[in-house]
Short mmCIF file of C-alpha atoms and ligand atoms in Angstrom, two decimals:
data_model
loop_
_atom_site.label_atom_id
_atom_site.label_comp_id
_atom_site.label_asym_id
_atom_site.label_seq_id
_atom_site.Cartn_x
_atom_site.Cartn_y
_atom_site.Cartn_z
CA MET A 1 -29.01 18.91 -11.15
CA HIS A 2 -29.94 15.16 -10.95
CA ASN A 3 -29.44 12.79 -8.32
CA ALA A 4 -27.41 9.28 -8.63
CA LEU A 5 -30.50 7.45 -9.36
CA GLU A 6 -31.75 9.65 -12.13
CA LEU A 7 -28.37 9.68 -13.68
CA ALA A 8 -27.96 5.95 -13.64
CA ASP A 9 -30.61 5.24 -16.02
CA ASP A 10 -31.30 8.62 -18.10
CA PRO A 11 -29.00 9.33 -20.95
CA ALA A 12 -30.94 12.75 -21.08
CA ALA A 13 -29.97 13.59 -17.56
CA GLN A 14 -26.18 12.58 -18.27
CA GLN A 15 -26.15 14.67 -21.15
CA TRP A 16 -27.61 17.47 -19.27
CA GLU A 17 -24.81 17.05 -16.89
CA GLY A 18 -22.18 16.69 -19.48
CA ASP A 19 -22.89 20.18 -20.88
CA ARG A 20 -23.12 21.55 -17.35
CA GLU A 21 -19.50 20.26 -16.80
CA LYS A 22 -18.34 21.73 -20.00
CA GLU A 23 -19.90 25.07 -19.22
CA LEU A 24 -18.40 24.87 -15.72
CA LEU A 25 -14.82 24.15 -17.16
CA LYS A 26 -15.19 27.15 -19.41
CA LEU A 27 -15.79 29.44 -16.63
CA GLU A 28 -12.99 28.06 -14.50
CA ALA A 29 -10.45 28.55 -17.31
CA LEU A 30 -11.49 32.17 -17.37
CA TYR A 31 -11.99 32.88 -13.58
CA CYS A 32 -10.20 30.76 -11.23
CA SER A 33 -6.71 31.07 -10.61
CA HIS A 34 -4.30 28.30 -12.05
CA GLY A 35 -1.85 28.80 -9.30
CA ASP A 36 -3.13 25.73 -7.17
CA THR A 37 -2.81 22.20 -8.07
CA VAL A 38 -5.91 21.86 -10.03
CA HIS A 39 -4.24 22.04 -13.32
CA TYR A 40 -1.43 19.33 -12.49
CA SER A 41 -3.79 17.21 -14.66
CA GLU A 42 -5.93 18.29 -17.83
CA PRO A 43 -8.65 18.43 -18.28
CA PRO A 44 -9.48 19.07 -14.61
CA LYS A 45 -12.01 17.07 -12.94
CA ILE A 46 -15.18 18.20 -11.22
CA PHE A 47 -16.70 15.87 -8.40
CA ASP A 48 -20.17 16.57 -6.98
CA ARG A 49 -20.87 14.09 -4.12
CA CYS A 50 -18.94 11.89 -1.74
CA GLU A 51 -19.50 8.94 0.72
CA GLY A 52 -17.03 6.27 2.43
CA SER A 53 -14.41 5.62 0.27
CA PHE A 54 -16.00 6.74 -3.02
CA ILE A 55 -16.66 10.22 -4.85
CA TYR A 56 -18.90 10.74 -7.70
CA ASP A 57 -18.57 13.12 -10.76
CA LEU A 58 -21.44 14.96 -12.07
CA GLN A 59 -22.50 12.31 -14.21
CA GLY A 60 -22.92 10.08 -11.42
CA ARG A 61 -19.70 8.22 -12.25
CA GLU A 62 -18.18 6.29 -9.25
CA PHE A 63 -14.40 6.76 -7.99
CA LEU A 64 -12.79 4.55 -5.54
CA ASP A 65 -10.55 7.11 -3.56
CA LEU A 66 -7.26 5.85 -2.63
CA GLN A 67 -5.97 9.14 -1.64
CA MET A 68 -8.53 10.69 0.52
CA TRP A 69 -7.94 14.30 0.29
CA TYR A 70 -4.24 13.72 0.83
CA SER A 71 -4.90 12.13 3.88
CA ALA A 72 -7.14 14.83 5.49
CA CYS A 73 -10.18 12.54 5.24
CA ASN A 74 -8.85 9.57 7.23
CA PHE A 75 -12.17 8.43 8.47
CA GLY A 76 -14.21 8.43 5.19
CA TYR A 77 -16.38 10.94 3.26
CA ALA A 78 -19.16 12.00 4.90
CA ASN A 79 -18.39 10.11 8.38
CA ALA A 80 -21.88 10.35 10.32
CA ARG A 81 -20.30 10.73 13.70
CA LEU A 82 -18.26 13.68 12.60
CA ASN A 83 -20.49 15.35 10.49
CA ASP A 84 -22.97 15.10 13.24
CA ALA A 85 -20.31 17.06 15.53
CA VAL A 86 -20.45 19.77 13.10
CA LYS A 87 -24.06 20.07 12.84
CA ARG A 88 -24.23 19.99 16.63
CA GLN A 89 -21.76 22.84 17.10
CA LEU A 90 -23.52 24.71 14.09
CA ASP A 91 -26.44 24.80 16.30
CA LYS A 92 -24.84 25.90 19.69
CA LEU A 93 -21.62 27.84 19.04
CA PRO A 94 -20.54 27.96 15.31
CA GLN A 95 -18.81 31.28 15.75
CA ILE A 96 -16.62 32.84 18.32
CA ALA A 97 -13.51 35.29 18.09
CA SER A 98 -10.35 33.23 18.88
CA GLN A 99 -9.87 35.72 21.44
CA TYR A 100 -12.53 34.24 23.64
CA LEU A 101 -12.60 30.74 24.86
CA HIS A 102 -15.11 28.05 24.24
CA PRO A 103 -15.45 24.55 25.87
CA GLU A 104 -14.29 22.47 22.62
CA LYS A 105 -10.96 23.84 22.55
CA ILE A 106 -10.07 23.40 25.96
CA GLU A 107 -11.12 20.05 25.86
CA LEU A 108 -9.43 19.10 22.45
CA ALA A 109 -5.98 20.49 23.70
CA THR A 110 -6.26 18.69 26.86
CA LEU A 111 -6.65 15.36 25.07
CA ILE A 112 -3.92 15.88 23.02
CA ALA A 113 -1.71 17.29 25.52
CA ARG A 114 -2.41 14.53 28.07
CA ASP A 115 -2.08 11.74 25.44
CA ALA A 116 1.47 13.36 24.31
CA GLU A 117 2.39 13.67 27.83
CA GLU A 118 1.97 9.92 28.43
CA LYS A 119 3.72 8.88 25.39
CA PHE A 120 6.54 11.33 25.07
CA GLY A 121 6.93 11.92 28.75
CA ALA A 122 6.70 15.29 28.95
CA LYS A 123 4.27 18.14 29.97
CA GLY A 124 3.23 20.31 27.15
CA ARG A 125 0.83 22.64 25.41
CA VAL A 126 -1.17 22.99 22.16
CA HIS A 127 -1.47 25.70 20.12
CA PHE A 128 -4.26 25.78 17.18
CA ASN A 129 -4.03 27.30 13.57
CA VAL A 130 -6.07 26.92 10.38
CA GLY A 131 -3.88 25.02 7.97
CA GLY A 132 -0.74 22.85 8.01
CA SER A 133 1.49 25.33 6.73
CA GLN A 134 0.48 28.01 9.26
CA ALA A 135 1.04 25.49 12.01
CA VAL A 136 4.52 25.03 10.57
CA GLU A 137 5.00 28.67 10.65
CA ASP A 138 4.11 28.91 14.55
CA SER A 139 6.45 25.86 15.03
CA LEU A 140 9.15 27.87 13.28
CA LYS A 141 8.41 30.66 15.62
CA LEU A 142 8.61 28.49 18.86
CA VAL A 143 12.00 27.03 17.67
CA ARG A 144 13.66 30.52 16.73
CA ASN A 145 12.54 31.77 20.11
CA ALA A 146 13.73 29.03 21.97
CA SER A 147 17.04 28.86 20.25
CA GLY A 148 17.75 32.73 20.76
CA GLY A 149 16.78 33.59 17.36
CA LYS A 150 18.49 31.00 15.18
CA SER A 151 16.98 30.81 11.69
CA LEU A 152 18.79 27.85 10.38
CA MET A 153 17.19 24.37 10.13
CA PHE A 154 17.86 20.80 9.10
CA ALA A 155 15.03 19.46 6.89
CA PHE A 156 15.26 16.24 4.84
CA GLU A 157 15.52 15.85 0.83
CA GLY A 158 12.40 15.10 -0.21
CA GLY A 159 10.73 16.50 2.72
CA TYR A 160 7.50 18.55 2.36
CA HIS A 161 6.25 21.09 4.84
CA GLY A 162 4.00 23.27 2.89
CA ARG A 163 3.77 26.30 0.77
CA THR A 164 3.95 29.28 2.54
CA LEU A 165 7.02 31.13 2.65
CA GLY A 166 8.47 29.95 5.87
CA ALA A 167 7.28 26.34 5.52
CA THR A 168 8.85 26.33 1.68
CA ALA A 169 12.09 27.34 3.08
CA ILE A 170 12.25 24.30 4.84
CA THR A 171 10.81 22.03 1.87
CA SER A 172 13.20 20.58 -0.15
CA SER A 173 12.06 21.19 -3.88
CA TYR A 174 13.49 24.62 -5.23
CA ARG A 175 10.44 24.49 -7.63
CA TYR A 176 8.30 25.86 -4.91
CA ARG A 177 10.73 28.69 -4.10
CA ARG A 178 12.27 29.58 -7.58
CA ARG A 179 9.69 32.61 -8.50
CA TYR A 180 9.84 34.24 -4.98
CA GLY A 181 13.24 34.58 -3.66
CA HIS A 182 14.23 34.01 -0.25
CA PHE A 183 11.91 34.86 2.62
CA GLY A 184 13.37 32.80 5.44
CA ASP A 185 16.92 31.05 5.35
CA ARG A 186 16.58 27.69 3.17
CA ALA A 187 17.05 24.69 5.30
CA GLN A 188 20.12 22.35 4.84
CA PHE A 189 18.95 19.35 3.07
CA ILE A 190 20.03 15.79 4.34
CA PRO A 191 19.63 12.72 2.37
CA PHE A 192 16.38 10.64 4.17
CA PRO A 193 17.09 6.70 4.35
CA TYR A 194 15.22 6.04 1.07
CA HIS A 195 16.39 2.48 0.91
CA PHE A 196 14.92 1.41 -2.67
CA ARG A 197 17.25 4.18 -4.20
CA GLY A 198 20.19 4.25 -1.58
CA ALA A 199 23.29 2.52 -1.77
CA LYS A 200 23.20 -1.03 -2.87
CA GLY A 201 24.42 -3.98 -0.74
CA MET A 202 23.04 -2.58 2.49
CA THR A 203 20.22 -3.83 4.74
CA LYS A 204 17.39 -1.03 5.32
CA GLU A 205 18.87 -0.72 8.81
CA GLU A 206 22.47 -0.66 7.78
CA TYR A 207 21.37 2.12 5.16
CA GLY A 208 19.47 4.12 7.80
CA GLU A 209 22.66 3.87 10.07
CA ALA A 210 24.98 5.10 7.19
CA CYS A 211 22.40 8.11 6.74
CA VAL A 212 22.80 9.15 10.37
CA LYS A 213 26.68 8.68 10.17
CA ASN A 214 26.99 10.97 7.09
CA PHE A 215 24.84 13.53 9.14
CA GLU A 216 26.94 13.29 12.30
CA ARG A 217 30.22 13.66 10.25
CA LEU A 218 28.84 17.53 9.85
CA PHE A 219 29.69 17.92 13.56
CA GLU A 220 33.17 16.60 13.54
CA THR A 221 35.05 19.57 12.67
CA GLU A 222 34.03 23.27 12.48
CA TYR A 223 35.09 23.07 9.06
CA TYR A 224 32.12 21.58 7.79
CA GLY A 225 29.93 24.46 8.66
CA VAL A 226 27.45 23.69 11.20
CA TRP A 227 29.30 23.32 14.60
CA ASP A 228 31.32 25.53 16.83
CA ALA A 229 33.17 22.98 18.82
CA LYS A 230 34.68 25.85 21.07
CA ALA A 231 31.33 27.11 21.92
CA GLU A 232 29.90 23.95 21.85
CA GLN A 233 26.94 25.43 19.70
CA ALA A 234 25.09 24.32 16.34
CA GLU A 235 24.33 27.14 14.01
CA TYR A 236 21.06 25.11 13.44
CA ALA A 237 18.23 25.39 15.65
CA ALA A 238 15.87 22.44 14.60
CA PHE A 239 15.83 19.47 12.38
CA TYR A 240 12.23 19.07 10.61
CA VAL A 241 11.18 15.50 9.79
CA GLU A 242 8.25 13.83 8.39
CA THR A 243 8.69 10.19 10.08
CA VAL A 244 7.06 8.47 6.91
CA GLN A 245 7.88 11.12 3.85
CA GLY A 246 4.29 12.26 2.43
CA THR A 247 4.82 14.05 -0.84
CA GLY A 248 8.34 12.49 -1.05
CA GLY A 249 6.56 9.13 -1.76
CA TYR A 250 5.42 7.45 1.34
CA VAL A 251 9.19 6.26 2.20
CA ILE A 252 9.26 4.48 5.33
CA PRO A 253 12.76 4.64 7.31
CA PRO A 254 13.88 1.52 9.26
CA PRO A 255 12.91 1.35 12.89
CA ASN A 256 16.24 2.37 14.30
CA PHE A 257 16.56 5.42 12.31
CA PHE A 258 15.09 8.23 14.44
CA VAL A 259 16.61 6.80 17.73
CA GLU A 260 19.93 7.35 16.07
CA LEU A 261 19.10 10.39 14.61
CA LYS A 262 17.89 11.75 17.94
CA LYS A 263 21.23 10.97 19.91
CA VAL A 264 23.02 13.14 17.40
CA LEU A 265 20.52 15.72 17.64
CA ASP A 266 20.85 15.80 21.38
CA ARG A 267 24.51 15.85 21.65
CA HIS A 268 24.41 19.06 19.69
CA GLY A 269 21.42 20.72 21.31
CA ILE A 270 19.12 20.67 18.17
CA LEU A 271 15.55 20.31 18.47
CA LEU A 272 13.49 17.65 16.81
CA VAL A 273 10.23 18.68 15.08
CA VAL A 274 7.87 16.22 13.94
CA ASP A 275 5.59 17.06 10.87
CA ASP A 276 2.80 14.72 11.29
CA ILE A 277 0.30 16.90 9.22
CA GLN A 278 0.00 14.01 6.64
CA MET A 279 0.88 10.83 8.45
CA GLY A 280 -0.81 11.60 12.09
CA PHE A 281 -4.21 10.47 13.08
CA CYS A 282 -3.71 6.76 12.73
CA ARG A 283 -2.76 7.10 8.90
CA THR A 284 0.28 4.70 9.74
CA GLY A 285 -1.81 2.97 12.53
CA LYS A 286 -0.72 4.80 15.43
CA LEU A 287 -2.29 8.27 16.57
CA TRP A 288 1.24 9.90 15.83
CA SER A 289 3.64 8.18 13.36
CA ILE A 290 6.61 9.05 15.42
CA GLU A 291 5.26 6.40 17.92
CA HIS A 292 6.66 3.52 15.74
CA PHE A 293 10.10 4.98 16.02
CA GLY A 294 10.75 5.29 19.78
CA VAL A 295 11.51 8.88 20.09
CA ALA A 296 9.78 11.86 21.59
CA PRO A 297 9.46 14.81 19.57
CA ASP A 298 10.35 18.33 20.86
CA ILE A 299 7.51 19.81 18.94
CA LEU A 300 4.94 17.76 16.83
CA VAL A 301 2.77 19.66 14.21
CA PHE A 302 -0.68 18.10 12.87
CA GLY A 303 -3.41 19.17 10.70
CA LYS A 304 -5.47 17.42 7.74
CA ALA A 305 -7.42 14.53 9.49
CA LEU A 306 -7.87 16.58 12.81
CA THR A 307 -11.29 17.26 11.36
CA ASN A 308 -11.72 14.71 8.77
CA GLY A 309 -11.49 17.47 6.01
CA LEU A 310 -14.32 19.40 7.51
CA ASN A 311 -13.45 22.82 8.94
CA PRO A 312 -9.88 23.14 8.76
CA LEU A 313 -7.85 23.42 11.77
CA SER A 314 -4.28 22.54 12.60
CA GLY A 315 -1.85 22.66 15.46
CA LEU A 316 1.20 21.77 17.35
CA TRP A 317 2.24 20.35 20.78
CA ALA A 318 5.47 21.65 22.18
CA ARG A 319 7.18 20.83 25.47
CA GLU A 320 6.40 23.20 28.04
CA GLU A 321 9.90 24.97 27.86
CA LEU A 322 9.13 25.90 24.30
CA ILE A 323 5.71 26.93 24.60
CA SER A 324 4.83 28.04 28.36
CA PRO A 325 3.52 31.50 28.73
CA GLU A 326 6.66 32.90 30.06
CA VAL A 327 8.70 32.19 26.63
CA PHE A 328 5.56 32.33 24.44
CA PRO A 329 3.40 35.03 25.90
CA PRO A 330 -0.09 36.38 24.87
CA GLY A 331 -0.05 37.59 21.32
CA SER A 332 2.90 35.84 20.25
CA THR A 333 1.03 34.64 17.11
CA HIS A 334 -2.69 34.97 16.11
CA SER A 335 -5.12 34.24 13.23
CA THR A 336 -8.76 35.16 13.04
CA PHE A 337 -10.13 31.62 12.38
CA ALA A 338 -7.39 29.96 14.53
CA SER A 339 -9.45 27.51 16.94
CA ASN A 340 -12.43 28.21 14.94
CA PRO A 341 -15.49 26.31 17.12
CA LEU A 342 -16.65 24.00 14.18
CA GLY A 343 -13.09 22.75 13.56
CA THR A 344 -12.47 22.08 17.34
CA ALA A 345 -15.79 20.45 17.87
CA VAL A 346 -14.93 18.08 15.41
CA GLY A 347 -11.28 17.65 16.11
CA LEU A 348 -12.67 16.61 19.69
CA GLU A 349 -15.00 14.11 18.13
CA VAL A 350 -12.14 12.78 16.26
CA MET A 351 -9.92 12.15 19.34
CA ARG A 352 -12.88 10.79 21.26
CA MET A 353 -13.61 8.32 18.21
CA ILE A 354 -9.62 7.26 18.32
CA GLN A 355 -9.78 6.74 21.71
CA GLU A 356 -12.93 4.46 21.58
CA GLN A 357 -12.28 2.73 18.33
CA ASP A 358 -9.36 0.63 17.90
CA PHE A 359 -7.77 1.95 14.80
CA THR A 360 -4.33 0.82 16.43
CA VAL A 361 -5.43 -3.03 15.51
CA SER A 362 -7.64 -2.26 12.46
CA VAL A 363 -5.36 -0.02 10.51
CA PRO A 364 -2.35 -2.16 11.07
CA GLU A 365 -4.31 -5.46 9.75
CA LYS A 366 -5.98 -3.47 6.93
CA GLY A 367 -2.73 -2.40 5.79
CA ARG A 368 -0.89 -5.82 5.91
CA TYR A 369 -3.76 -7.18 3.77
CA PHE A 370 -3.56 -4.37 1.31
CA LEU A 371 0.38 -4.46 0.93
CA GLN A 372 0.00 -8.47 0.08
CA GLY A 373 -2.27 -7.39 -2.81
CA LEU A 374 0.33 -4.81 -3.56
CA GLU A 375 3.06 -7.45 -3.32
CA GLU A 376 1.27 -9.75 -5.69
CA LEU A 377 0.79 -6.76 -8.37
CA LYS A 378 4.78 -6.51 -8.09
CA ARG A 379 5.19 -9.90 -8.80
CA ARG A 380 2.74 -9.85 -11.89
CA HIS A 381 3.69 -6.19 -13.19
CA LYS A 382 7.44 -5.20 -14.28
CA ILE A 383 6.52 -1.45 -13.99
CA VAL A 384 6.18 -2.17 -10.36
CA GLY A 385 9.53 -1.44 -8.67
CA ASP A 386 8.80 -1.29 -5.16
CA VAL A 387 6.01 -1.54 -2.69
CA ASP A 388 5.82 -0.88 0.97
CA GLY A 389 3.60 0.38 3.68
CA LEU A 390 2.97 1.24 7.47
CA GLY A 391 -0.35 0.83 8.21
CA LEU A 392 -2.70 2.36 5.39
CA ALA A 393 0.20 4.86 4.09
CA LEU A 394 1.04 2.58 1.15
CA ARG A 395 3.59 3.19 -1.81
CA VAL A 396 3.65 1.60 -5.48
CA GLU A 397 6.94 2.98 -6.97
CA ILE A 398 6.39 2.85 -10.83
CA CYS A 399 9.49 2.06 -13.19
CA GLU A 400 10.53 1.14 -16.54
CA PRO A 401 9.67 -2.35 -17.31
CA HIS A 402 13.06 -3.12 -18.57
CA ASP A 403 14.60 -2.94 -15.10
CA SER A 404 11.90 -2.59 -12.66
CA PHE A 405 14.01 0.38 -11.55
CA THR A 406 14.32 3.52 -13.64
CA PRO A 407 11.75 5.93 -12.64
CA SER A 408 8.70 6.40 -15.04
CA LYS A 409 6.78 9.60 -14.41
CA ALA A 410 5.59 8.95 -18.03
CA ILE A 411 3.76 5.65 -16.87
CA VAL A 412 2.25 7.13 -13.89
CA ASP A 413 0.82 10.32 -15.59
CA ARG A 414 -0.92 8.11 -18.08
CA MET A 415 -2.11 6.10 -15.25
CA VAL A 416 -3.78 9.15 -13.57
CA ASP A 417 -5.40 10.17 -16.85
CA GLU A 418 -6.86 6.67 -17.40
CA SER A 419 -7.90 6.42 -13.68
CA LEU A 420 -9.87 9.49 -13.98
CA LYS A 421 -11.95 8.43 -16.94
CA GLY A 422 -14.05 6.28 -14.80
CA ASP A 423 -14.36 3.38 -17.11
CA LEU A 424 -12.41 0.59 -15.34
CA GLU A 425 -14.43 -2.27 -14.83
CA HIS A 426 -15.16 -4.97 -11.89
CA ASN A 427 -17.91 -7.42 -11.68
CA GLY A 428 -19.90 -5.99 -14.45
CA ARG A 429 -19.69 -2.20 -12.53
CA ARG A 430 -17.75 0.57 -13.82
CA TYR A 431 -15.38 2.71 -11.57
CA GLY A 432 -12.71 5.20 -11.70
CA LEU A 433 -10.13 5.63 -9.15
CA VAL A 434 -8.48 8.60 -7.35
CA LEU A 435 -4.84 8.24 -7.07
CA ASP A 436 -2.30 10.93 -5.55
CA ILE A 437 1.33 10.81 -6.85
CA GLY A 438 4.14 11.72 -5.11
CA GLY A 439 7.92 10.62 -5.03
CA TYR A 440 11.40 12.10 -5.49
CA TYR A 441 10.70 11.26 -9.44
CA LYS A 442 6.90 11.81 -9.31
CA ASN A 443 6.69 8.05 -10.13
CA VAL A 444 5.06 6.82 -6.93
CA ILE A 445 1.61 6.23 -6.20
CA THR A 446 1.01 7.34 -2.66
CA LEU A 447 -1.94 5.34 -1.45
CA ALA A 448 -3.85 6.88 1.62
CA PRO A 449 -7.17 4.94 1.59
CA ALA A 450 -9.87 5.76 4.17
CA LEU A 451 -9.25 3.96 7.40
CA THR A 452 -12.57 2.80 7.28
CA ILE A 453 -12.18 0.89 3.99
CA THR A 454 -13.37 -2.79 4.16
CA LYS A 455 -11.86 -5.77 2.93
CA GLU A 456 -14.03 -5.86 -0.11
CA GLU A 457 -13.04 -2.26 -1.19
CA ILE A 458 -9.28 -3.30 -0.78
CA ASP A 459 -10.09 -6.18 -3.17
CA LEU A 460 -11.79 -3.72 -5.41
CA ALA A 461 -8.68 -1.26 -5.38
CA VAL A 462 -6.24 -4.13 -6.05
CA ALA A 463 -8.31 -5.59 -9.00
CA LEU A 464 -8.90 -2.17 -10.26
CA LEU A 465 -4.93 -1.17 -10.15
CA ASP A 466 -4.49 -4.43 -11.85
CA GLN A 467 -6.44 -3.46 -14.77
CA LEU A 468 -5.13 0.01 -14.85
CA PHE A 469 -1.50 -1.54 -14.90
CA HIS A 470 -2.31 -3.75 -17.84
CA ARG A 471 -4.27 -0.97 -19.73
CA VAL A 472 -1.14 1.25 -19.40
CA THR A 473 1.47 -1.31 -20.36
CA ARG A 474 -0.17 -2.58 -22.97
CA SER A 475 0.68 0.44 -25.19
CA LEU A 476 4.35 0.30 -24.09
C1 PLP B 501 3.85 16.78 5.83
C2 PLP B 501 3.16 17.96 5.45
N1 PLP B 501 3.59 19.14 5.89
C3 PLP B 501 2.96 20.22 5.82
C4 PLP B 501 1.77 20.22 4.74
C5 PLP B 501 1.11 21.27 4.50
O1 PLP B 501 -0.08 21.36 5.04
P1 PLP B 501 -1.29 22.45 4.28
O2 PLP B 501 -1.38 21.84 2.83
O3 PLP B 501 -2.70 22.20 5.04
O4 PLP B 501 -0.90 23.86 4.39
C6 PLP B 501 1.32 19.12 4.09
C7 PLP B 501 0.24 18.95 3.00
O5 PLP B 501 0.22 18.29 2.35
C8 PLP B 501 2.12 18.09 4.62
O6 PLP B 501 1.77 16.55 4.03
#
């Protein structure tokens, strides 16, 4: 193996790493399951090193990462402060069964719960688990328990809540369920205010209101299948929402949307569960993305950037009535690695860092600057149909150039292939780009750069995207 300096000037070292890559890919093809998402792009890519906003492949090629592990790595790769928290814990108490307490778990839960109490006006508790989907499963238990065993949920078209069986049932894509039959009841999926593709002739706010009205119509008469007017009972226990849709393509609803939706839910005794797994931890410029929208959730689920992509930890915060020891007693749920101390130690450091550093100012500023760059790209490239952003959750919707509206997955697929070659150029230096693709038509570049990204790196990102867009449109 070679270090970056050796690789930069030494063709023999590059050749050696190239051969090693080929050998590793052969072994992967034989011995790794292809059931994960690695083979979404061919050939799959191997990375070897990371720092800040960049990751490096085996040959030392530099890639500007604009998706940061689907927003799990909000605070930059190899963040020294967060890595040190893990190292300290490694030397102190790296292992302890979840059945016993350790200080960091209690302190982390306290910070989250006190913050939520201040913001949402309700005392609550925190429950930890290891991955986002598992925390969603835990939230389903709370919801079913609180509603006397109701198993039906509302969720949004375009929503994504994970790929365990329960989480898949409330995720809109049938693709994730098709092979496995039904384990839990499939949610009823309600249209999200996706204004760019919504009804024409309405403002974003009007479209949001229309979406809520359409939803509310379901409760007008028992014949629409969700409401027993005599018993004043909904058949549905909760509405699962991503405030800003993640996998759905970073779709940002209008500011009045959740206030109006929550009124309908409150009138019908339906809980609001906010899945902030992707948009939490300052991605949108606030700790929780729902804070932009003026409503308090009953349950809030989080994961990903809680540990900046280090030891996995996820969790949920719930109002006391839903999670008090009386209703959610010891043993209600358990996982060996839930509240693992390496995870809680880094999670605690993340929360302290957020309290000390002003991400609520810097992220919106950087987001506005990045969005201006994207708007300029939209003016210059007909393939860009829509750009939008909230903090550093930014979207670029790629369309056919003849109308800048018809979704083009094909162009996006070409972009992903080109960006992984690592041969874009800026100021005499070569770069690749790491992009994540989402959206209802798989035609949206969902940009989630490091919240620590610099202005120069944003300029680089816009310049490289510009070059990439030129490259893929030359052949159209
Ligand atoms: C909004 C949302 N919910 C749930 C999940 C599932 O989390 P995990 O992949 O950690 O199981 C994800 C992951 O991308 C997500 O974006």
